[in-house]
Amino acid sequence: MDPPFEEKYKSLLTNTTLLSKDKDYVIMSDYEEHELPIIDLHRLTLSFSEREQCVKEIRQAAREWGFFQVVNHGIPQEILEGIQLEQRKAFHHPFSKKAEENILNLPGYTWGNPAATCLRQLSWLEVFHIPLTDISKISGEYKSLRESIEAYTATAEKLAKDLSEILAENLGVSSTFFQENCLPETSYLRMNRYPPCPFSSEVLGALPHTDSCFVNVLNQDQIGGLQLWMNGKWISVKPNPEALIINIGDLFQVASNDVYKSIRHRVLASKQAERFSLAYLYCPRKDAVIESGMKPSMYRKFTFGELTEQNARDVKETGNKGGIPRFLM
Ligand SMILES: C=C1C[C@]23C[C@@]1(O)CC[C@H]2[C@@]12CC[C@H](O)[C@@](C)(C(=O)O1)[C@H]2[C@@H]3C(=O)O
Ligand SMILES: O=C(O)CCC(=O)C(=O)O
Ligand SMILES: [Fe+2]
């Protein structure tokens, strides 16, 4: 089997007598499906009142949902199609090439969770996690992938910056913060592939997590499976081919003193369908200070580097990121 994890997963599944009752990991056969709020960004370029209405909707969705969809987002269709094609090509190389030859010259390829020791830690996805500081290392036969990544991330960066400035304007964040701290090379691109999964009723595609960024520009295909933890239950997000998803990450939850929500999300695996998604994680330099201008602040101030190092230690020790609760006062 390619990718070759089935045997390991089979033994973990048969050795576990009881599936976890933890709500995070339970998989039911049907879920409520919701359409995320949909925001037409074209209005940002129109009259003052149309722009103000659009800004209001963006801030409201960030407060109430933490996730929303955008249309007329400014990323040209041919750039979206270009990266989607290159992403498929990269994942469709044989496993040995992706894993052993390290095709992108990057340390960021993983399949499943090699550290899984129990059911709840299994995940059924392959990831190329690409720090954008490293894209110049992608060369040779992968030049077209690199070019697609460069074109896509340049436009995703502009979208993420525009939205971040709108979200930050009323939070007391300096108007030059994003300009100075979130540079083209400080963000990350995560290319995800969820192969068809023979154990889709027992194993998740992606484990529950929040994103450690300001905002995530999420480009998913039509298969579905993305779920959000809202009001004490998992709800499914209805895919929309015309839209990109924007979700608030941990850094905006801190900067807004919990006004904007970094919502926990996960992805169900599918028995038949192969699913792809692309996450552009808009992040600052490691030495950028993350704090809320609102008083009293719920979090102590910390640098982005402190958060990523703490998360890495937590993942090593417990399998999960501790995230921003670690920095609560
Ligand atoms: C979409 C993803 C975020 C994640 C890596 C992954 O590709 C799949 C699951 C996520 C998760 C959940 C458990 C841990 O918190 C984490 C660090 C991990 O190893 O897998 C996160 C990843 C992350 O947030 O970067
Ligand atoms: O595949 C998805 O839709 C979600 C991926 C995700 O949550 C991530 O990469 O952070
Ligand atoms: Fe995520």
Coordinates of C-alpha atoms and ligand atoms in Angstrom, one line a residue:
M1 CA 0.0 0.0 0.0
D2 CA 1.2 3.5 -0.8
P3 CA 1.4 5.4 1.6
P4 CA 2.3 2.3 3.6
F5 CA 0.8 2.6 7.0
E6 CA -2.0 0.2 7.0
E7 CA -0.4 -2.6 9.0
K8 CA 0.7 -0.3 11.8
Y9 CA -2.8 1.2 12.0
K10 CA -4.5 -2.2 11.9
S11 CA -2.5 -3.4 14.8
L12 CA -3.2 -0.3 16.8
L13 CA -6.9 -0.7 16.0
T14 CA -7.2 -4.3 17.0
N15 CA -5.1 -3.9 20.1
T16 CA -7.5 -1.2 21.4
T17 CA -10.6 -2.7 23.0
L18 CA -12.5 0.5 23.5
L19 CA -12.6 3.6 21.3
S20 CA -12.0 6.8 23.2
K21 CA -15.2 8.4 24.6
D22 CA -13.5 11.8 24.5
K23 CA -15.8 14.0 22.4
D24 CA -12.7 15.3 20.5
Y25 CA -12.1 11.9 18.9
V26 CA -15.6 10.3 18.7
I27 CA -16.7 9.8 15.1
M28 CA -20.5 9.6 14.4
S29 CA -22.2 8.7 11.1
D30 CA -23.8 12.1 10.6
Y31 CA -23.3 15.7 11.6
E32 CA -25.2 18.9 11.2
E33 CA -23.8 20.7 8.1
H34 CA -23.4 24.5 8.2
E35 CA -22.6 27.1 5.6
L36 CA -20.0 29.5 6.9
P37 CA -20.8 33.3 6.7
I38 CA -19.9 34.4 3.2
I39 CA -18.3 37.8 2.6
D40 CA -17.9 39.5 -0.7
L41 CA -14.5 41.4 -0.5
H42 CA -15.2 43.3 -3.7
R43 CA -17.0 45.8 -1.5
L44 CA -13.7 46.8 0.1
T45 CA -12.9 48.7 -3.1
L46 CA -16.3 50.5 -3.4
S47 CA -17.9 53.4 -1.6
F48 CA -17.1 54.3 2.0
S49 CA -20.4 52.9 3.2
E50 CA -20.1 49.6 1.2
R51 CA -16.5 49.2 2.6
E52 CA -17.7 49.9 6.2
Q53 CA -20.5 47.3 5.8
C54 CA -17.9 44.7 4.6
V55 CA -15.5 45.5 7.5
K56 CA -18.4 45.1 9.9
E57 CA -19.2 41.7 8.6
I58 CA -15.5 40.6 8.7
R59 CA -15.2 41.6 12.4
Q60 CA -18.6 40.0 13.3
A61 CA -17.7 36.7 11.7
A62 CA -14.3 36.7 13.5
R63 CA -16.1 37.2 16.8
E64 CA -19.0 34.9 16.3
W65 CA -17.6 32.1 14.1
G66 CA -13.8 32.4 14.0
F67 CA -14.3 30.9 10.5
F68 CA -15.8 32.6 7.4
Q69 CA -15.7 32.3 3.6
V70 CA -14.6 35.0 1.2
V71 CA -15.4 35.5 -2.5
N72 CA -13.9 38.1 -4.9
H73 CA -10.8 37.6 -2.7
G74 CA -8.3 38.8 -5.3
I75 CA -6.5 35.5 -5.9
P76 CA -6.8 34.8 -9.6
Q77 CA -8.4 31.5 -10.7
E78 CA -5.4 30.5 -12.8
I79 CA -3.1 30.8 -9.7
L80 CA -5.5 28.7 -7.6
E81 CA -5.7 26.1 -10.4
G82 CA -1.9 26.1 -10.9
I83 CA -1.0 25.4 -7.2
Q84 CA -3.8 22.7 -7.0
L85 CA -2.3 20.9 -10.0
E86 CA 1.2 21.1 -8.7
Q87 CA 0.1 19.9 -5.2
R88 CA -1.5 16.8 -6.7
K89 CA 1.6 16.1 -8.8
A90 CA 3.9 16.4 -5.7
F91 CA 1.7 14.1 -3.6
H92 CA 1.3 11.5 -6.4
H93 CA 5.0 10.7 -6.4
P94 CA 5.7 7.3 -4.9
F95 CA 5.9 7.3 -1.1
S96 CA 9.6 6.3 -1.2
K97 CA 10.4 9.4 -3.2
K98 CA 8.4 11.8 -1.0
A99 CA 9.6 10.3 2.3
E100 CA 13.2 9.1 1.6
E101 CA 14.5 11.2 -1.3
N102 CA 12.9 14.3 0.4
I103 CA 11.8 15.6 -3.0
L104 CA 11.4 19.2 -2.0
N105 CA 14.8 19.3 -0.2
L106 CA 12.7 20.3 2.8
P107 CA 12.4 18.6 6.2
G108 CA 8.6 19.1 6.2
Y109 CA 7.1 15.8 4.8
T110 CA 5.1 13.6 7.1
W111 CA 2.6 10.8 6.6
G112 CA 0.1 10.1 9.4
N113 CA 1.4 10.4 12.9
P114 CA 4.5 8.2 13.2
A115 CA 4.6 8.8 16.9
A116 CA 1.0 7.4 17.5
T117 CA 0.9 4.9 20.3
C118 CA -2.9 4.9 20.8
L119 CA -6.0 5.3 18.7
R120 CA -6.6 8.9 19.5
Q121 CA -3.3 10.0 18.1
L122 CA -3.8 8.4 14.7
S123 CA -4.3 10.7 11.8
W124 CA -4.8 9.9 8.2
L125 CA -3.1 12.6 6.2
E126 CA 0.1 13.4 4.4
V127 CA 1.6 16.9 4.8
F128 CA 4.2 19.0 3.1
H129 CA 4.8 21.7 5.7
I130 CA 6.7 24.5 3.9
P131 CA 8.4 27.3 5.8
L132 CA 8.4 30.0 3.1
T133 CA 11.9 31.0 4.1
D134 CA 13.0 27.7 2.5
I135 CA 11.3 27.7 -0.9
S136 CA 14.5 28.7 -2.7
K137 CA 15.7 25.1 -1.8
I138 CA 13.0 23.6 -4.1
S139 CA 14.8 23.2 -7.4
G140 CA 15.5 21.0 -10.4
E141 CA 12.5 18.9 -11.6
Y142 CA 10.3 20.7 -9.0
K143 CA 10.8 24.2 -10.4
S144 CA 7.2 24.4 -11.6
L145 CA 5.9 23.6 -8.1
R146 CA 8.1 26.3 -6.7
E147 CA 6.8 28.8 -9.2
S148 CA 3.2 27.9 -8.3
I149 CA 4.0 28.2 -4.6
E150 CA 5.6 31.6 -5.2
A151 CA 2.6 32.9 -7.2
Y152 CA 0.1 31.6 -4.8
T153 CA 1.7 32.8 -1.6
A154 CA 2.3 36.3 -2.9
T155 CA -1.5 36.7 -3.5
A156 CA -2.5 34.8 -0.3
E157 CA -0.1 37.1 1.7
K158 CA -1.9 40.2 0.3
L159 CA -5.3 38.8 1.2
A160 CA -4.1 37.8 4.7
K161 CA -2.5 41.2 5.3
D162 CA -5.5 43.2 4.2
L163 CA -7.9 41.1 6.4
S164 CA -5.4 41.3 9.4
E165 CA -5.2 45.0 9.1
I166 CA -9.0 45.3 9.1
L167 CA -9.3 42.9 12.1
A168 CA -6.6 44.7 14.0
E169 CA -7.7 48.3 13.4
N170 CA -9.9 48.5 16.4
L171 CA -7.7 46.5 18.8
G172 CA -5.0 49.0 19.5
V173 CA -2.4 47.1 17.3
S174 CA 0.0 49.5 15.6
S175 CA -1.0 50.2 12.0
T176 CA 2.5 49.1 10.8
F177 CA 2.6 45.9 12.8
F178 CA 1.9 43.5 9.9
Q179 CA 4.0 45.4 7.5
E180 CA 7.0 45.2 9.9
N181 CA 6.5 41.7 11.4
C182 CA 4.8 39.5 8.8
L183 CA 7.2 39.2 5.9
P184 CA 6.8 37.0 2.8
E185 CA 9.3 34.5 4.4
T186 CA 7.9 34.3 7.9
S187 CA 4.6 32.5 6.9
Y188 CA 4.1 28.8 6.2
L189 CA 2.3 26.9 3.5
R190 CA 0.8 23.5 4.5
M191 CA -0.1 21.2 1.6
N192 CA -2.4 18.5 2.9
R193 CA -3.6 15.2 1.3
Y194 CA -6.0 12.9 2.9
P195 CA -5.8 9.5 1.2
P196 CA -8.9 7.2 1.1
C197 CA -9.0 5.6 4.5
P198 CA -10.1 2.0 5.2
F199 CA -10.8 2.9 8.8
S200 CA -12.7 6.1 8.3
S201 CA -15.2 5.4 11.0
E202 CA -12.5 5.0 13.6
V203 CA -9.6 7.3 12.5
L204 CA -9.6 11.0 11.9
G205 CA -8.0 12.7 8.9
A206 CA -6.6 15.6 11.0
L207 CA -6.6 15.7 14.7
P208 CA -8.4 18.5 16.6
H209 CA -6.2 21.6 16.8
T210 CA -6.2 25.4 16.5
D211 CA -3.9 27.2 14.1
S212 CA -0.8 29.0 15.5
C213 CA -1.0 32.0 13.2
F214 CA -2.9 35.3 12.8
V215 CA -5.1 34.1 10.1
N216 CA -5.2 30.9 7.9
V217 CA -6.2 31.2 4.2
L218 CA -7.7 27.7 3.7
N219 CA -8.3 26.4 0.2
Q220 CA -10.1 23.1 0.3
D221 CA -11.6 20.9 -2.4
Q222 CA -15.2 19.7 -2.7
I223 CA -14.9 16.5 -0.7
G224 CA -15.8 17.9 2.7
G225 CA -14.9 16.6 6.1
L226 CA -13.7 19.8 7.8
Q227 CA -15.4 20.2 11.2
L228 CA -15.5 23.0 13.8
W229 CA -16.0 22.7 17.6
M230 CA -18.9 25.0 18.3
N231 CA -21.3 25.2 21.2
G232 CA -20.2 21.9 22.6
K233 CA -20.4 19.8 19.5
W234 CA -18.7 19.1 16.1
I235 CA -20.4 20.6 13.1
S236 CA -19.4 20.0 9.5
V237 CA -18.5 22.8 7.1
K238 CA -20.3 22.7 3.7
P239 CA -17.7 23.0 0.9
N240 CA -18.1 25.9 -1.5
P241 CA -16.2 25.9 -4.8
E242 CA -16.3 29.7 -5.3
A243 CA -14.9 30.6 -1.9
L244 CA -11.8 30.5 0.2
I245 CA -12.1 29.9 3.9
I246 CA -10.5 32.3 6.4
N247 CA -10.0 31.3 10.0
I248 CA -8.8 33.2 13.0
G249 CA -5.6 31.7 14.5
D250 CA -4.3 31.8 18.1
L251 CA -2.3 35.1 17.6
F252 CA -5.5 37.1 16.8
Q253 CA -7.3 35.5 19.8
V254 CA -4.5 36.9 22.0
A255 CA -4.3 40.3 20.3
S256 CA -8.0 40.7 20.6
N257 CA -8.1 39.5 24.2
D258 CA -10.4 36.6 23.3
V259 CA -12.8 38.8 21.2
Y260 CA -11.9 36.9 18.0
K261 CA -12.0 33.2 18.3
S262 CA -9.4 30.7 17.3
I263 CA -11.8 27.7 16.8
R264 CA -10.7 24.1 17.3
H265 CA -11.2 22.2 14.1
R266 CA -10.5 18.7 12.7
V267 CA -11.0 16.7 9.5
L268 CA -12.9 13.5 9.1
A269 CA -11.3 10.8 6.9
S270 CA -13.2 9.4 3.9
K271 CA -13.5 5.8 2.9
Q272 CA -13.5 6.4 -0.9
A273 CA -12.4 9.9 -1.7
E274 CA -9.0 11.4 -1.8
R275 CA -9.1 15.0 -0.4
F276 CA -6.7 17.9 -0.8
S277 CA -6.4 21.2 1.1
L278 CA -3.9 24.0 1.3
A279 CA -3.3 26.2 4.3
Y280 CA -1.5 29.5 4.2
L281 CA -0.6 30.3 7.8
Y282 CA 0.0 34.1 8.1
C283 CA 2.7 34.3 10.8
P284 CA 5.1 37.0 12.1
R285 CA 8.9 36.9 12.7
K286 CA 9.9 34.7 15.7
D287 CA 10.9 37.8 17.7
A288 CA 7.5 39.6 17.2
V289 CA 5.8 40.4 20.5
I290 CA 2.2 39.1 20.7
E291 CA 0.1 41.0 23.2
S292 CA -3.3 42.6 23.6
G293 CA -3.7 46.3 23.9
M294 CA -6.9 45.8 25.8
K295 CA -6.8 46.0 29.6
P296 CA -6.9 43.9 31.7
S297 CA -5.1 41.6 29.4
M298 CA -5.9 37.9 29.7
Y299 CA -2.5 36.8 28.4
R300 CA 1.0 37.7 29.4
K301 CA 3.0 39.0 26.4
F302 CA 5.2 36.5 24.6
T303 CA 7.1 36.3 21.4
F304 CA 5.9 34.1 18.5
G305 CA 9.1 32.1 18.9
E306 CA 8.2 31.3 22.5
L307 CA 4.8 30.0 21.4
T308 CA 6.2 27.8 18.6
E309 CA 9.0 26.4 21.0
Q310 CA 6.4 25.7 23.7
N311 CA 4.1 24.0 21.2
A312 CA 7.0 21.8 19.9
R313 CA 7.9 20.7 23.5
D314 CA 4.2 20.0 24.2
V315 CA 3.8 17.9 21.1
K316 CA 6.9 15.9 22.0
E317 CA 5.7 15.2 25.5
T318 CA 1.9 14.9 25.1
G319 CA 1.2 14.6 21.4
N320 CA -0.7 17.9 21.4
K321 CA 0.1 21.6 21.3
G322 CA -0.6 23.4 24.6
G323 CA -1.3 26.6 22.6
I324 CA -2.3 30.0 24.0
P325 CA -3.8 28.7 27.3
R326 CA -0.2 28.3 28.4
F327 CA 0.2 32.1 28.3
L328 CA -3.0 33.0 30.3
M329 CA -2.3 35.3 33.2
Ligands
LIG1 C1 -3.6 20.2 9.8 C2 -2.7 19.9 10.7 C3 -2.3 20.7 12.0 C4 -1.6 19.7 12.7 C5 -0.8 19.0 11.7 C6 -1.9 18.7 10.7 O1 -1.3 18.6 9.4 C7 -2.7 17.6 11.2 C8 -3.2 17.7 12.6 C9 -2.6 18.9 13.4 C10 -2.0 18.5 14.7 C11 -2.9 18.1 15.8 C12 -2.1 17.6 17.0 C13 -1.0 18.6 17.3 O2 -1.6 19.7 18.0 C14 -0.2 19.0 16.1 C15 1.0 19.9 16.4 C16 0.1 17.8 15.3 O3 1.1 17.2 15.4 O4 -1.0 17.5 14.5 C17 -1.2 19.7 15.1 C18 -0.6 20.2 13.8 C19 -0.4 21.7 13.8 O5 -1.2 22.5 14.4 O6 0.6 22.2 13.3
LIG2 O1 -7.8 20.1 5.5 C1 -8.5 21.0 6.0 O2 -9.5 21.4 5.6 C2 -7.9 21.7 7.3 C3 -6.4 21.7 7.4 C4 -6.0 22.4 8.6 O3 -6.7 22.5 9.5 C5 -4.6 22.9 8.6 O4 -3.8 22.6 7.7 O5 -4.4 23.7 9.6
FE3 FE -5.9 24.0 10.9

